[in-house]
mmCIF file of C-alpha atoms and ligand atoms in Angstrom:
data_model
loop_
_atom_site.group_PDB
_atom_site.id
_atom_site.type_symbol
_atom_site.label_atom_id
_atom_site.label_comp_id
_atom_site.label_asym_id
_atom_site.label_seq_id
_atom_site.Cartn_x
_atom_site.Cartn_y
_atom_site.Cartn_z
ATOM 1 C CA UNK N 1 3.927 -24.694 7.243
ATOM 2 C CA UNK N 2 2.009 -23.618 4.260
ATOM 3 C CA UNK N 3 -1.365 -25.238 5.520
ATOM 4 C CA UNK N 4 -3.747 -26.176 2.188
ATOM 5 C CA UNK N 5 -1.809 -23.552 -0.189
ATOM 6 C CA UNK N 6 0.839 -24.061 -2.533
ATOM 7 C CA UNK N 7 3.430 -21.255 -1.723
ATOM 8 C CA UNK N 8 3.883 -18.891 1.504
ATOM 9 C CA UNK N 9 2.658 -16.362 -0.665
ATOM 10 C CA UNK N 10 -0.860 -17.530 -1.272
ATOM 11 C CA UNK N 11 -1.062 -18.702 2.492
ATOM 12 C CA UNK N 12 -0.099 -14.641 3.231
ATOM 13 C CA UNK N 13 -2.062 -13.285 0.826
ATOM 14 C CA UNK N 14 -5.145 -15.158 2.684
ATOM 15 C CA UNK N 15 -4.683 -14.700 5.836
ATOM 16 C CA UNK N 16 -5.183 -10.744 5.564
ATOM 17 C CA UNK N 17 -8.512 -10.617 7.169
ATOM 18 C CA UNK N 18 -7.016 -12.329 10.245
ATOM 19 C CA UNK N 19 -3.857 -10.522 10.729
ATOM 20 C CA UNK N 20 -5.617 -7.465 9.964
ATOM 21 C CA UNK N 21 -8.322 -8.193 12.839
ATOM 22 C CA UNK N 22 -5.391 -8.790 15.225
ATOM 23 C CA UNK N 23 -3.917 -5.795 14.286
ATOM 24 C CA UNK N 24 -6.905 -3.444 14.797
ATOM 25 C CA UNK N 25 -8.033 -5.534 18.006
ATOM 26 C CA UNK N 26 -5.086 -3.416 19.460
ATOM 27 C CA UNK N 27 -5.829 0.228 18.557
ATOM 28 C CA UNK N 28 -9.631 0.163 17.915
ATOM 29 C CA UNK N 29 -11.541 0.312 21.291
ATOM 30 C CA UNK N 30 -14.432 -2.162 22.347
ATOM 31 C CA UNK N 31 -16.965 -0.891 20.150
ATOM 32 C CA UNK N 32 -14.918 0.032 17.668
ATOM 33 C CA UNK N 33 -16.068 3.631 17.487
ATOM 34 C CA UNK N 34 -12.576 5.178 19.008
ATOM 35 C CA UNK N 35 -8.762 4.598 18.453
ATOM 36 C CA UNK N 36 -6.479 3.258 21.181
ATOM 37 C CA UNK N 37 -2.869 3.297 20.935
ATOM 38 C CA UNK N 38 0.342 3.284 22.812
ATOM 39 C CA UNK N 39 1.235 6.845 24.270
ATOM 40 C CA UNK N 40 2.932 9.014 22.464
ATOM 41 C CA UNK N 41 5.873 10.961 23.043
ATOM 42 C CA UNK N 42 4.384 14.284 21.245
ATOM 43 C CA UNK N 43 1.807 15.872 20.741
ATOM 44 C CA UNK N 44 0.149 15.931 17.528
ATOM 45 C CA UNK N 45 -0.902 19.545 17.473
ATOM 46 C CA UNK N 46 3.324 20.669 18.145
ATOM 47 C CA UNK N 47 4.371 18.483 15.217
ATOM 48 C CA UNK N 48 4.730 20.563 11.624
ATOM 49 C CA UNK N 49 5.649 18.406 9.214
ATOM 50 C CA UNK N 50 5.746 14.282 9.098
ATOM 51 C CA UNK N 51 8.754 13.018 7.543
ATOM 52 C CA UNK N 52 8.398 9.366 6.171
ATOM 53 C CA UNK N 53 11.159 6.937 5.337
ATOM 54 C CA UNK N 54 11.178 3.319 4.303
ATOM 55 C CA UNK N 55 12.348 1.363 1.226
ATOM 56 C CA UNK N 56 10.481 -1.087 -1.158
ATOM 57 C CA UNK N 57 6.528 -1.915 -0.150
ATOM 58 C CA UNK N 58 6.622 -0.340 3.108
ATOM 59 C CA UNK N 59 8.109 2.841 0.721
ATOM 60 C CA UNK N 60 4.157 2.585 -0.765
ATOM 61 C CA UNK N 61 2.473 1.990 2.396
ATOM 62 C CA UNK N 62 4.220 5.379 3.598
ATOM 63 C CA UNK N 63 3.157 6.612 -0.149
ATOM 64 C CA UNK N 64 -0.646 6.195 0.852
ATOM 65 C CA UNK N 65 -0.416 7.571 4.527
ATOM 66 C CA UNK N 66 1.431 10.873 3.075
ATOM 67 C CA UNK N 67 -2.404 11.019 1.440
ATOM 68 C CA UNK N 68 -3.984 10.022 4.627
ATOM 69 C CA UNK N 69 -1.771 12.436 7.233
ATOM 70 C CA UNK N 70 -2.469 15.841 4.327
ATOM 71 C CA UNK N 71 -5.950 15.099 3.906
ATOM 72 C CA UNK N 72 -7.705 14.914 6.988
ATOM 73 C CA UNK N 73 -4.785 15.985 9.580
ATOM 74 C CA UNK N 74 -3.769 18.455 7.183
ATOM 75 C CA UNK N 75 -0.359 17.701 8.111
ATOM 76 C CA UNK N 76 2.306 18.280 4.983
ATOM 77 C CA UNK N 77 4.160 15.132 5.105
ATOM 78 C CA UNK N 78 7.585 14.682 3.273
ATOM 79 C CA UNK N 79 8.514 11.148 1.965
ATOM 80 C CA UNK N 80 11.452 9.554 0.887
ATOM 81 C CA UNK N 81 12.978 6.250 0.143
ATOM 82 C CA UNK N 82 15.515 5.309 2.969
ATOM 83 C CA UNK N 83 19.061 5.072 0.199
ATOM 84 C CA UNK N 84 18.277 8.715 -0.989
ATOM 85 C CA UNK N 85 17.152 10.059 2.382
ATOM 86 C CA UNK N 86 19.968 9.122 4.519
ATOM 87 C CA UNK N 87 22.669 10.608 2.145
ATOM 88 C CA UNK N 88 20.638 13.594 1.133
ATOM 89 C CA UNK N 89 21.154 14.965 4.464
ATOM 90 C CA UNK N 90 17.739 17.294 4.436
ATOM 91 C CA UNK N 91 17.302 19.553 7.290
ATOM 92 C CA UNK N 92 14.647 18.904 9.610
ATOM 93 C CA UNK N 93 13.010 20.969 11.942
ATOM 94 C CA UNK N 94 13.829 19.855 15.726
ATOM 95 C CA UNK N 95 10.818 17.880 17.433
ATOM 96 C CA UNK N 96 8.922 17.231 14.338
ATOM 97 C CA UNK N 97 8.091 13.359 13.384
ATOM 98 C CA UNK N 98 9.802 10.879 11.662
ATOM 99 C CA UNK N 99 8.281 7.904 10.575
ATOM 100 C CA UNK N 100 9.885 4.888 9.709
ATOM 101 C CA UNK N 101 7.924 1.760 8.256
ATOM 102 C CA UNK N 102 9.677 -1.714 7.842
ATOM 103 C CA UNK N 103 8.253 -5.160 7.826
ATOM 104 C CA UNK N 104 11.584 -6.950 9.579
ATOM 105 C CA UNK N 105 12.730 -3.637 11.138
ATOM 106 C CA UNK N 106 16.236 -4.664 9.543
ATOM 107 C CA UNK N 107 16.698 -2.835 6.359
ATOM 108 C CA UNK N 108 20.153 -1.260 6.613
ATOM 109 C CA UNK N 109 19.224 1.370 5.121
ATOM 110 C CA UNK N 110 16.256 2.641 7.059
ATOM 111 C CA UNK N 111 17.800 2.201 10.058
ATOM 112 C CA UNK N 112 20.506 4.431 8.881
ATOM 113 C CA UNK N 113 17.937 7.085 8.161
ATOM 114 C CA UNK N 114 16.484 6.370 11.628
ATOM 115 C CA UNK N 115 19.855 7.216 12.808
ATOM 116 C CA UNK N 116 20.206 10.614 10.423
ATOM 117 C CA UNK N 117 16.698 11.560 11.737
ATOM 118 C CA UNK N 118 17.793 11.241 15.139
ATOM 119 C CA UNK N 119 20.705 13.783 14.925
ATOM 120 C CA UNK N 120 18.176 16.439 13.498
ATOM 121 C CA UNK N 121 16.095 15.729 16.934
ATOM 122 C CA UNK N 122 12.940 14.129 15.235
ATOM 123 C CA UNK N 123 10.315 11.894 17.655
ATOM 124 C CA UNK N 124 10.935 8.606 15.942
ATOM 125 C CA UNK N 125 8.392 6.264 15.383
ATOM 126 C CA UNK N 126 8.362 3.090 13.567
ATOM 127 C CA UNK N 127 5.541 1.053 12.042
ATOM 128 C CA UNK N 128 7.067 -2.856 12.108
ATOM 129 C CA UNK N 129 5.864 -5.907 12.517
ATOM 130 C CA UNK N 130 9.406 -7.858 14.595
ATOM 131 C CA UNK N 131 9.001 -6.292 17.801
ATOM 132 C CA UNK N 132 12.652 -6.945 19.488
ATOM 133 C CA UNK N 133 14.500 -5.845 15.633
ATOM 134 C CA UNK N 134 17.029 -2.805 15.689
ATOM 135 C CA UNK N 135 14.508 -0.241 14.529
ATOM 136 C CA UNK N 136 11.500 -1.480 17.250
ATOM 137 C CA UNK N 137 14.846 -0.802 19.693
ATOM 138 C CA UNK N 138 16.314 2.738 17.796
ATOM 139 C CA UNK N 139 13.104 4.663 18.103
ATOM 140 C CA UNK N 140 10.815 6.630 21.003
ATOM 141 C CA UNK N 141 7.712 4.374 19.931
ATOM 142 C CA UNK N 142 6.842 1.514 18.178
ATOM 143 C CA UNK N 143 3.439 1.023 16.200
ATOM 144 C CA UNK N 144 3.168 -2.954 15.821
ATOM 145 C CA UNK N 145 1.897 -4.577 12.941
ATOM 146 C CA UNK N 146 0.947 -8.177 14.301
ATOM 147 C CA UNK N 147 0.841 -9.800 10.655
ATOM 148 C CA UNK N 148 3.059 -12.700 11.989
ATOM 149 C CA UNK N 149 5.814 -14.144 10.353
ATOM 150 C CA UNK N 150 5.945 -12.932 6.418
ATOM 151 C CA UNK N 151 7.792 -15.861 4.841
ATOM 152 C CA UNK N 152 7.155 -14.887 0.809
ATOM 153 C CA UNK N 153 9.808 -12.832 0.034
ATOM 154 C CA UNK N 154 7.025 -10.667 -1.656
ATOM 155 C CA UNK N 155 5.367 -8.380 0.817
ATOM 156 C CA UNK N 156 1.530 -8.855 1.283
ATOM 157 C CA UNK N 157 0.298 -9.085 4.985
ATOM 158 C CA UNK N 158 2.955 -6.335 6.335
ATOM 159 C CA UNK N 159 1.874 -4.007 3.689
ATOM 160 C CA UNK N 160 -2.002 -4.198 4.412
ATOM 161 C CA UNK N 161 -0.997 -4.386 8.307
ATOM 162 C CA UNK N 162 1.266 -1.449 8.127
ATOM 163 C CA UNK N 163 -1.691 0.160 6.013
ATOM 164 C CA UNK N 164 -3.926 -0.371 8.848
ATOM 165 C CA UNK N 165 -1.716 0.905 11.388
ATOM 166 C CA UNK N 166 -0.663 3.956 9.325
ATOM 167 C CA UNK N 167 -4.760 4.967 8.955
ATOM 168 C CA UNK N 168 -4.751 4.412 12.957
ATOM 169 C CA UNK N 169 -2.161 6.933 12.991
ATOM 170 C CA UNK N 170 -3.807 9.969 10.510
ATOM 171 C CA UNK N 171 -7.166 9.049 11.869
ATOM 172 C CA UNK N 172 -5.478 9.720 15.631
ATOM 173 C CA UNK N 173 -3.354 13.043 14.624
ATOM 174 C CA UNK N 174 -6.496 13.886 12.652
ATOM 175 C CA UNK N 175 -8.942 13.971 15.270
ATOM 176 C CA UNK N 176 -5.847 15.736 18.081
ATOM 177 C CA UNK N 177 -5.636 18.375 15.629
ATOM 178 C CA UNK N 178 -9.300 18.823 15.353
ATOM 179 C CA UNK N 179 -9.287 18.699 11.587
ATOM 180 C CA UNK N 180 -12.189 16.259 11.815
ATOM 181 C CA UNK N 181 -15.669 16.292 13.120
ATOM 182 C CA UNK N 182 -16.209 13.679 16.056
ATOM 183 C CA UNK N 183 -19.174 12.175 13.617
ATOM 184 C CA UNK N 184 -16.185 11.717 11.093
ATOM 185 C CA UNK N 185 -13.921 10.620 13.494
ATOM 186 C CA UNK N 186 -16.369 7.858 14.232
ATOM 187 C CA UNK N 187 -17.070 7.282 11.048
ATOM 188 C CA UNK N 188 -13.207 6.089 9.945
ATOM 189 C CA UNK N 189 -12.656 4.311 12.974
ATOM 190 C CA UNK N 190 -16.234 1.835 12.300
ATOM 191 C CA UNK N 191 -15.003 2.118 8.212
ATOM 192 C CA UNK N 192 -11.519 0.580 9.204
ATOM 193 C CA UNK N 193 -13.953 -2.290 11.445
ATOM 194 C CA UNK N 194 -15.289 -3.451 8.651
ATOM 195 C CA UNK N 195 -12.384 -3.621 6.747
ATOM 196 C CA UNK N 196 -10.931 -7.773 7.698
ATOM 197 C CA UNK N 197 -15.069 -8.618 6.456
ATOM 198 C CA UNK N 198 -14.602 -6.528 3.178
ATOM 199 C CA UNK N 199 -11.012 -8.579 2.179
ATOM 200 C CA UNK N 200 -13.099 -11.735 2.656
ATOM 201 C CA UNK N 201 -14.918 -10.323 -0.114
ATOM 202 C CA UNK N 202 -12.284 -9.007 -2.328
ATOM 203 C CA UNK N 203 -10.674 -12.635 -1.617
ATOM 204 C CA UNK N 204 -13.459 -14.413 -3.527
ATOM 205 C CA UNK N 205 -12.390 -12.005 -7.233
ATOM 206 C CA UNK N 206 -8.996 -14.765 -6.641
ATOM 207 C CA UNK N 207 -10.542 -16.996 -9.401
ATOM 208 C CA UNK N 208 -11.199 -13.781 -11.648
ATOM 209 C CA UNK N 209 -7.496 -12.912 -10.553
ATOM 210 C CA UNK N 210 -6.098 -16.001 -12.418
ATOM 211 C CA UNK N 211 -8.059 -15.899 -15.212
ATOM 212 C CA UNK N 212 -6.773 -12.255 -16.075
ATOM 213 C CA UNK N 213 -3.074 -13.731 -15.008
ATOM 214 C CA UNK N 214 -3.025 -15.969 -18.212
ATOM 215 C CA UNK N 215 -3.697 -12.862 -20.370
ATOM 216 C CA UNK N 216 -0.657 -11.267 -17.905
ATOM 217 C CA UNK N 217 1.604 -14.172 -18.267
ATOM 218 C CA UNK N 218 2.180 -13.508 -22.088
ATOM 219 C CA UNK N 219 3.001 -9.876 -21.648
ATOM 220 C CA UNK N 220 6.014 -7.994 -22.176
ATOM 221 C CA UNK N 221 4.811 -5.297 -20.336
ATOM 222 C CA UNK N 222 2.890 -3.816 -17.932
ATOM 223 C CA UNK N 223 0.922 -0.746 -17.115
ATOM 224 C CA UNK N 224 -0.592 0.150 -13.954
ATOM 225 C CA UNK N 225 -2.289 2.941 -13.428
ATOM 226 C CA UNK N 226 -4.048 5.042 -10.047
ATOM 227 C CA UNK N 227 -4.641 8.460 -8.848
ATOM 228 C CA UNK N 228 -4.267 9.768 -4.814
ATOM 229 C CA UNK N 229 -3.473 6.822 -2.943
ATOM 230 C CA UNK N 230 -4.484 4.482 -5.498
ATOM 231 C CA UNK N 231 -1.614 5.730 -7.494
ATOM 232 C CA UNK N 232 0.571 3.850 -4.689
ATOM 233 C CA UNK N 233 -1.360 0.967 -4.920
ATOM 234 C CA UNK N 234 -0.508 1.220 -8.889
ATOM 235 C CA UNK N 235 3.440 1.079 -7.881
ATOM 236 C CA UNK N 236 2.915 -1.728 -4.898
ATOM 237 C CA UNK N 237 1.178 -3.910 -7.849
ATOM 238 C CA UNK N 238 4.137 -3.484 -10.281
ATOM 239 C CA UNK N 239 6.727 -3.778 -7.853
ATOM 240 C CA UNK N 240 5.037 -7.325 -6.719
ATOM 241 C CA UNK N 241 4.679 -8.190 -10.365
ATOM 242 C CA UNK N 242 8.266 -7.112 -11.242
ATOM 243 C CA UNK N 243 9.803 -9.230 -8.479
ATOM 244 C CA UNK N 244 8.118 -12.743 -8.542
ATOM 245 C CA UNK N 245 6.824 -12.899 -12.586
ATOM 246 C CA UNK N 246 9.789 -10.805 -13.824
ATOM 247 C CA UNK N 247 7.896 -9.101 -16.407
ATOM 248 C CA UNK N 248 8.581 -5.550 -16.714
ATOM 249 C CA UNK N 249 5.675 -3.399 -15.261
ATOM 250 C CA UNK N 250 5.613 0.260 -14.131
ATOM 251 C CA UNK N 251 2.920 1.991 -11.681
ATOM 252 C CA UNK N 252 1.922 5.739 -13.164
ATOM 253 C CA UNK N 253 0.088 8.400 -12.119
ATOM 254 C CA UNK N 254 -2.372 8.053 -14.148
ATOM 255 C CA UNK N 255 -2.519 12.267 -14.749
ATOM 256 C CA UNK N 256 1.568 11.346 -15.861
ATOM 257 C CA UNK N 257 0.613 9.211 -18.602
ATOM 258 C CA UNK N 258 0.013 11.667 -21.600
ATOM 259 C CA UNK N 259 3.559 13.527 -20.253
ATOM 260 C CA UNK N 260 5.148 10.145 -21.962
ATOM 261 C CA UNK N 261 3.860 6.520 -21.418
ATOM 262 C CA UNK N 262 1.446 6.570 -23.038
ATOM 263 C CA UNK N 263 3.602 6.336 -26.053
ATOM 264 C CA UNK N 264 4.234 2.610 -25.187
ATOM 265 C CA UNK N 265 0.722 1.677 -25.248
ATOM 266 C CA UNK N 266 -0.628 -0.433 -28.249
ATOM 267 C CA UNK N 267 -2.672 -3.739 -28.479
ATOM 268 C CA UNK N 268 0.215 -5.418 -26.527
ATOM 269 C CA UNK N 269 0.113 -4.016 -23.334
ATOM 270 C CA UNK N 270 -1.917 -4.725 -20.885
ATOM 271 C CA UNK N 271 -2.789 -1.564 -18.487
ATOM 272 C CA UNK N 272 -4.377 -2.614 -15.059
ATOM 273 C CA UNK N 273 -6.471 0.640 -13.303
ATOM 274 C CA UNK N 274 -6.854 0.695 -9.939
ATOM 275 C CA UNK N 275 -10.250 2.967 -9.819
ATOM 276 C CA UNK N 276 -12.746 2.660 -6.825
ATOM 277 C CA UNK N 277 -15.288 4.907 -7.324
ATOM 278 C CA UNK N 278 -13.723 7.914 -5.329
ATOM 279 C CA UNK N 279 -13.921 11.894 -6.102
ATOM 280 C CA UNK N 280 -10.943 11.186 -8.770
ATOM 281 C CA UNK N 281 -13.113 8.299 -10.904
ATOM 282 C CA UNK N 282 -13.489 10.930 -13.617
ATOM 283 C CA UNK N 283 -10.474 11.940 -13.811
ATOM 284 C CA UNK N 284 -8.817 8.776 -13.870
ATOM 285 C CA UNK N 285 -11.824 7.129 -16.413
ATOM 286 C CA UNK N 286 -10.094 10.040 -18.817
ATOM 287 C CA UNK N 287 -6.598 8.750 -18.913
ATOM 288 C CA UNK N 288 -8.196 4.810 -19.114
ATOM 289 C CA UNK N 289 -10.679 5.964 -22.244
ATOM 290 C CA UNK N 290 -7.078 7.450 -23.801
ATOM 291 C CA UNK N 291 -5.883 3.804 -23.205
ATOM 292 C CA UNK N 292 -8.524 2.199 -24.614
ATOM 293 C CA UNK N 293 -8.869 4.602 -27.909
ATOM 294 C CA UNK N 294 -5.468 3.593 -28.763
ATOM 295 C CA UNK N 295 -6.461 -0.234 -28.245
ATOM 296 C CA UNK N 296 -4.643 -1.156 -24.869
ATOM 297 C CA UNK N 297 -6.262 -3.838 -23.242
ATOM 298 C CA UNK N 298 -6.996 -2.260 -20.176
ATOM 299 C CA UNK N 299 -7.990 -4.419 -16.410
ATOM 300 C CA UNK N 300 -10.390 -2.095 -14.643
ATOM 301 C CA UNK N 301 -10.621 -2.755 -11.146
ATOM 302 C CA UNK N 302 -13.372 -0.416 -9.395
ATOM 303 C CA UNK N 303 -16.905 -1.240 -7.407
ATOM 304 C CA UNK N 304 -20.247 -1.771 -8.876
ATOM 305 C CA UNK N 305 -20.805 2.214 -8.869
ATOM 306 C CA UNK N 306 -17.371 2.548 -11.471
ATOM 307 C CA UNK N 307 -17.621 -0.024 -13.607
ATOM 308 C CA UNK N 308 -21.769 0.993 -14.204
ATOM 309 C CA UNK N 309 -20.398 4.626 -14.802
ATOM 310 C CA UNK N 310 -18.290 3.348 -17.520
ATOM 311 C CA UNK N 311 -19.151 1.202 -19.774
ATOM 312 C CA UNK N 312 -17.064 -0.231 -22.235
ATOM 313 C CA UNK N 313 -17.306 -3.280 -24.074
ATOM 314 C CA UNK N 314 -13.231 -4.344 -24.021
ATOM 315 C CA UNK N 315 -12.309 -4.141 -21.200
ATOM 316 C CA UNK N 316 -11.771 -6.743 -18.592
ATOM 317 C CA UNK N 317 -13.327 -5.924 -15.142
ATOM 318 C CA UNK N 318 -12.318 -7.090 -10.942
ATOM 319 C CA UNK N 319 -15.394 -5.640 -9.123
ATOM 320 C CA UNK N 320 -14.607 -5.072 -5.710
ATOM 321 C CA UNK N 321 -17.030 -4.373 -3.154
ATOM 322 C CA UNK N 322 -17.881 -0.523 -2.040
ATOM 323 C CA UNK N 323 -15.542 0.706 0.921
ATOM 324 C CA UNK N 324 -15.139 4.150 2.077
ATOM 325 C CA UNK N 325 -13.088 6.328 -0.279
ATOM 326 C CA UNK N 326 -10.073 7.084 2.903
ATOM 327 C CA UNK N 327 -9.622 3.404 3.168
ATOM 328 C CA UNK N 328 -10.182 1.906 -0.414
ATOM 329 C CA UNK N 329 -6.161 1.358 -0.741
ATOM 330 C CA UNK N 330 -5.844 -1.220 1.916
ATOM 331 C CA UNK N 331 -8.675 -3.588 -0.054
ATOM 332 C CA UNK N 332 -7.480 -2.441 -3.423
ATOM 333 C CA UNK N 333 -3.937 -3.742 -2.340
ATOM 334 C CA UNK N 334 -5.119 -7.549 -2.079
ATOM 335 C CA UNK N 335 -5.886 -7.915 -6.387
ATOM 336 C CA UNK N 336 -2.672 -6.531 -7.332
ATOM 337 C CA UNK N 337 -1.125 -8.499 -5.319
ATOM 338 C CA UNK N 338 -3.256 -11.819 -6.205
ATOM 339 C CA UNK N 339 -2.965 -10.998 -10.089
ATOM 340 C CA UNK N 340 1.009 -11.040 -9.119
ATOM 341 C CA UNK N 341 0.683 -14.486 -7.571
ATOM 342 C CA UNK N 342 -1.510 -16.150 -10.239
ATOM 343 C CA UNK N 343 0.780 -14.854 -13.165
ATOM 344 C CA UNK N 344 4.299 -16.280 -11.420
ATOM 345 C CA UNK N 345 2.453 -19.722 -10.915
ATOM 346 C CA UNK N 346 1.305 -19.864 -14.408
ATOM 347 C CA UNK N 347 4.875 -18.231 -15.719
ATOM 348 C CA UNK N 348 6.370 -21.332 -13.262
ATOM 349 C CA UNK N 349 8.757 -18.939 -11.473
ATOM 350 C CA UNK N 350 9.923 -19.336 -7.864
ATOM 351 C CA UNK N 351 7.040 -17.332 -6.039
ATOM 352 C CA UNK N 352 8.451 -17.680 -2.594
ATOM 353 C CA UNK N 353 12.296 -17.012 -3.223
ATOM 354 C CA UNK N 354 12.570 -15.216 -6.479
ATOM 355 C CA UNK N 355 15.694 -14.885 -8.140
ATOM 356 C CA UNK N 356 18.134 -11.946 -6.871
ATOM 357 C CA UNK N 357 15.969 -11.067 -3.635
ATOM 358 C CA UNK N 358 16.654 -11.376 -0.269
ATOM 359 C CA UNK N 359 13.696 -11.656 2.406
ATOM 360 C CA UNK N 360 15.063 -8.249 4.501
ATOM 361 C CA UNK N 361 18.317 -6.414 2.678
ATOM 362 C CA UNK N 362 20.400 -5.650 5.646
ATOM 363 C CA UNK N 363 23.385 -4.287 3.450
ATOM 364 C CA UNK N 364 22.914 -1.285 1.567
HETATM 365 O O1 LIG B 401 11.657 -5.348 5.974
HETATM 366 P P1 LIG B 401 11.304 -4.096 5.237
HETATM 367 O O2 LIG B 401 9.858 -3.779 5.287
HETATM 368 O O3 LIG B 401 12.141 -2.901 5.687
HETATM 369 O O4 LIG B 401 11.682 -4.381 3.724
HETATM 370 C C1 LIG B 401 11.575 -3.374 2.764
HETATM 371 C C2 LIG B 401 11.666 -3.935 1.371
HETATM 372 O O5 LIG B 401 12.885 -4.605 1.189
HETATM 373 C C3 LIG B 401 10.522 -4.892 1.037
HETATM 374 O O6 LIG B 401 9.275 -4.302 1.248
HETATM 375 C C4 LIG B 401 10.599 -5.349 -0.425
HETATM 376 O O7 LIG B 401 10.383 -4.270 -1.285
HETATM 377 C C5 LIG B 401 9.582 -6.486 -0.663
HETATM 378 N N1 LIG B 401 10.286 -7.680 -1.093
HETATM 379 C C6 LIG B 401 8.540 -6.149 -1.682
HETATM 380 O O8 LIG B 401 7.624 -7.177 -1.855
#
């Protein structure tokens, strides 16, 4: 049932704050100060390296946790998509981590890099949100995302809940391995509290979000551009825009873009930034004034403190409210995806089912 909303899409894409609530209620504690999770089958301070696998969004989600798990567990984390993973055939050391992330916990091929990961005696975990599929079975220990039933063929609620449940998980190895203060510690656990009442906020730039869409719709193609984990978010938005408007679009590190893209950019293509106000603004406010000098029409989305530090007169703006820098990903993630939305409906594509795609691809 898609309730007051036109597609299962825009029903998913609003029903973030919820799912997300339900999903913390389980691994924040009462007063939301501490994490509580299931027991683990390791300990954090024995593990050496994280190894993540996954394919498609929950590839991206695994994208931004490798940030999360190096920066404050200072854990080196590995990552790979699950097709060039499972036939690379790395060698991994015996009783480090795997971690697996899928929505339906059916992808063939991530299961067949569970599988791989197995034989080199890794403790598997999986992030998914179907709690009796093959991977919640395969593995030691399953990290649910309770999003509910994802209908849109387009990920948006499993990527923010597997977000969620992947910044339980650094925040947890983080403060094990005593690579945190306790005051710190705290101080992610009350961040990721607030996050459900934040998305309400970022929910209300959906008007904005169309608006911009009908400037999107005409485009041949599209830019999108982050640094640290808001380079992932930068691939998540043109992988969503890809599959349900089928315009070309491409996420880059922003710091990649004079090695070659930015040879593409004129007065035709639209370049979205994903920039909260973060110890990289700077840098990445360098690459978008190199966008903008050579006239591409460039969508800034930051908070009131990065769009004040740089003004320009062109560009088109998505102010999002202030969040803490760690968890600025799993808010930034909702107007990529609702620019994606807005530009199928107005390009009259099928948002739901889109052409080619299967819901979970359980051949490889
Ligand atoms: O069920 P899974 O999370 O394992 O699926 C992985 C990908 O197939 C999936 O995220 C796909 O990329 C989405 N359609 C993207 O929106």
């Amino acid at each position: 049932d898609k309730g007051n909303f036109s597609h299962f899409m825009a029903k998913e894409i609003h029903e973030q704050p919820q799912v997300i609530r339900q999903t913390l209620e389980n691994y924040l504690n009462a007063d939301k100060s501490g994490l509580q999770h299931p027991p683990l089958p390791f300990n954090w301070q024995d593990i050496s390296r994280i190894t993540i696998v996954a394919c498609g969004t929950a590839y991206y989600a695994g994208l931004v946790a490798k940030y999360w798990f190096e920066s404050i567990a200072r854990l080196p984390v590995e990552i790979d998509i699950a097709s060039e993973f499972r036939y690379r055939t790395p060698p991994l050391i015996k009783g480090d981590l795997a971690i697996f992330i899928s929505q339906s916990g059916e992808t063939a091929d991530t299961l067949a890099a569970q599988a791989y990961a197995k034989t080199q005696e890794q403790h598997c975990l999986a992030v998914v949100n179907v709690p009796e599929s093959s991977l919640a079975r395969a593995v030691d220990c399953v990290f649910m995302t309770h999003a509910g039933t994802e209908i849109g063929v387009a990920s948006t609620k499993a990527f923010t809940t597997q977000l969620s449940v992947l910044a339980v998980l650094a925040i947890a190895a983080a403060q094990a391995r005593q690579t945190i203060s306790q005051n710190d510690y705290q101080h992610h656990c009350m961040a990721l509290a607030q996050i459900p009442a934040l998305m309400d906020e970022v929910l209300l730039c959906e008007h904005k979000c169309r608006e911009i869409a009908y400037q999107l719709s005409k485009a041949r193609d599209i830019l999108y551009l982050g640094r640290g984990t808001s380079y992932a978010i930068a691939m998540e938005g043109a992988l969503k825009l890809k599959e349900i408007s089928y315009i070309h679009a491409e996420g880059y590190a922003a710091g990649e873009l004079k090695h070659g893209p930015i040879a593409l950019i004129d007065d035709t293509v639209p370049v979205i930034a994903i920039a909260p106000s973060d110890a990289l603004f700077e840098k990445t406010a360098s690459n978008i004034q190199e966008v903008a000098a050579r006239k591409g029409r460039v969508i800034l989305i930051s908070d009131a403190e990065g769009h004040e530090k740089f003004p320009h007169p062109d560009f088109v703006r998505l102010t999002l409210p202030a969040t803490s820098p760690l968890l600025s990903p799993i808010l930034y993630a909702l107007p990529v995806q609702m620019l994606a939305y807005h530009t199928a409906v107005i390009k009259g594509t099928d948002v739901d089912q889109p052409r080619n795609l299967a819901k979970s691809v359980t051949v490889e």
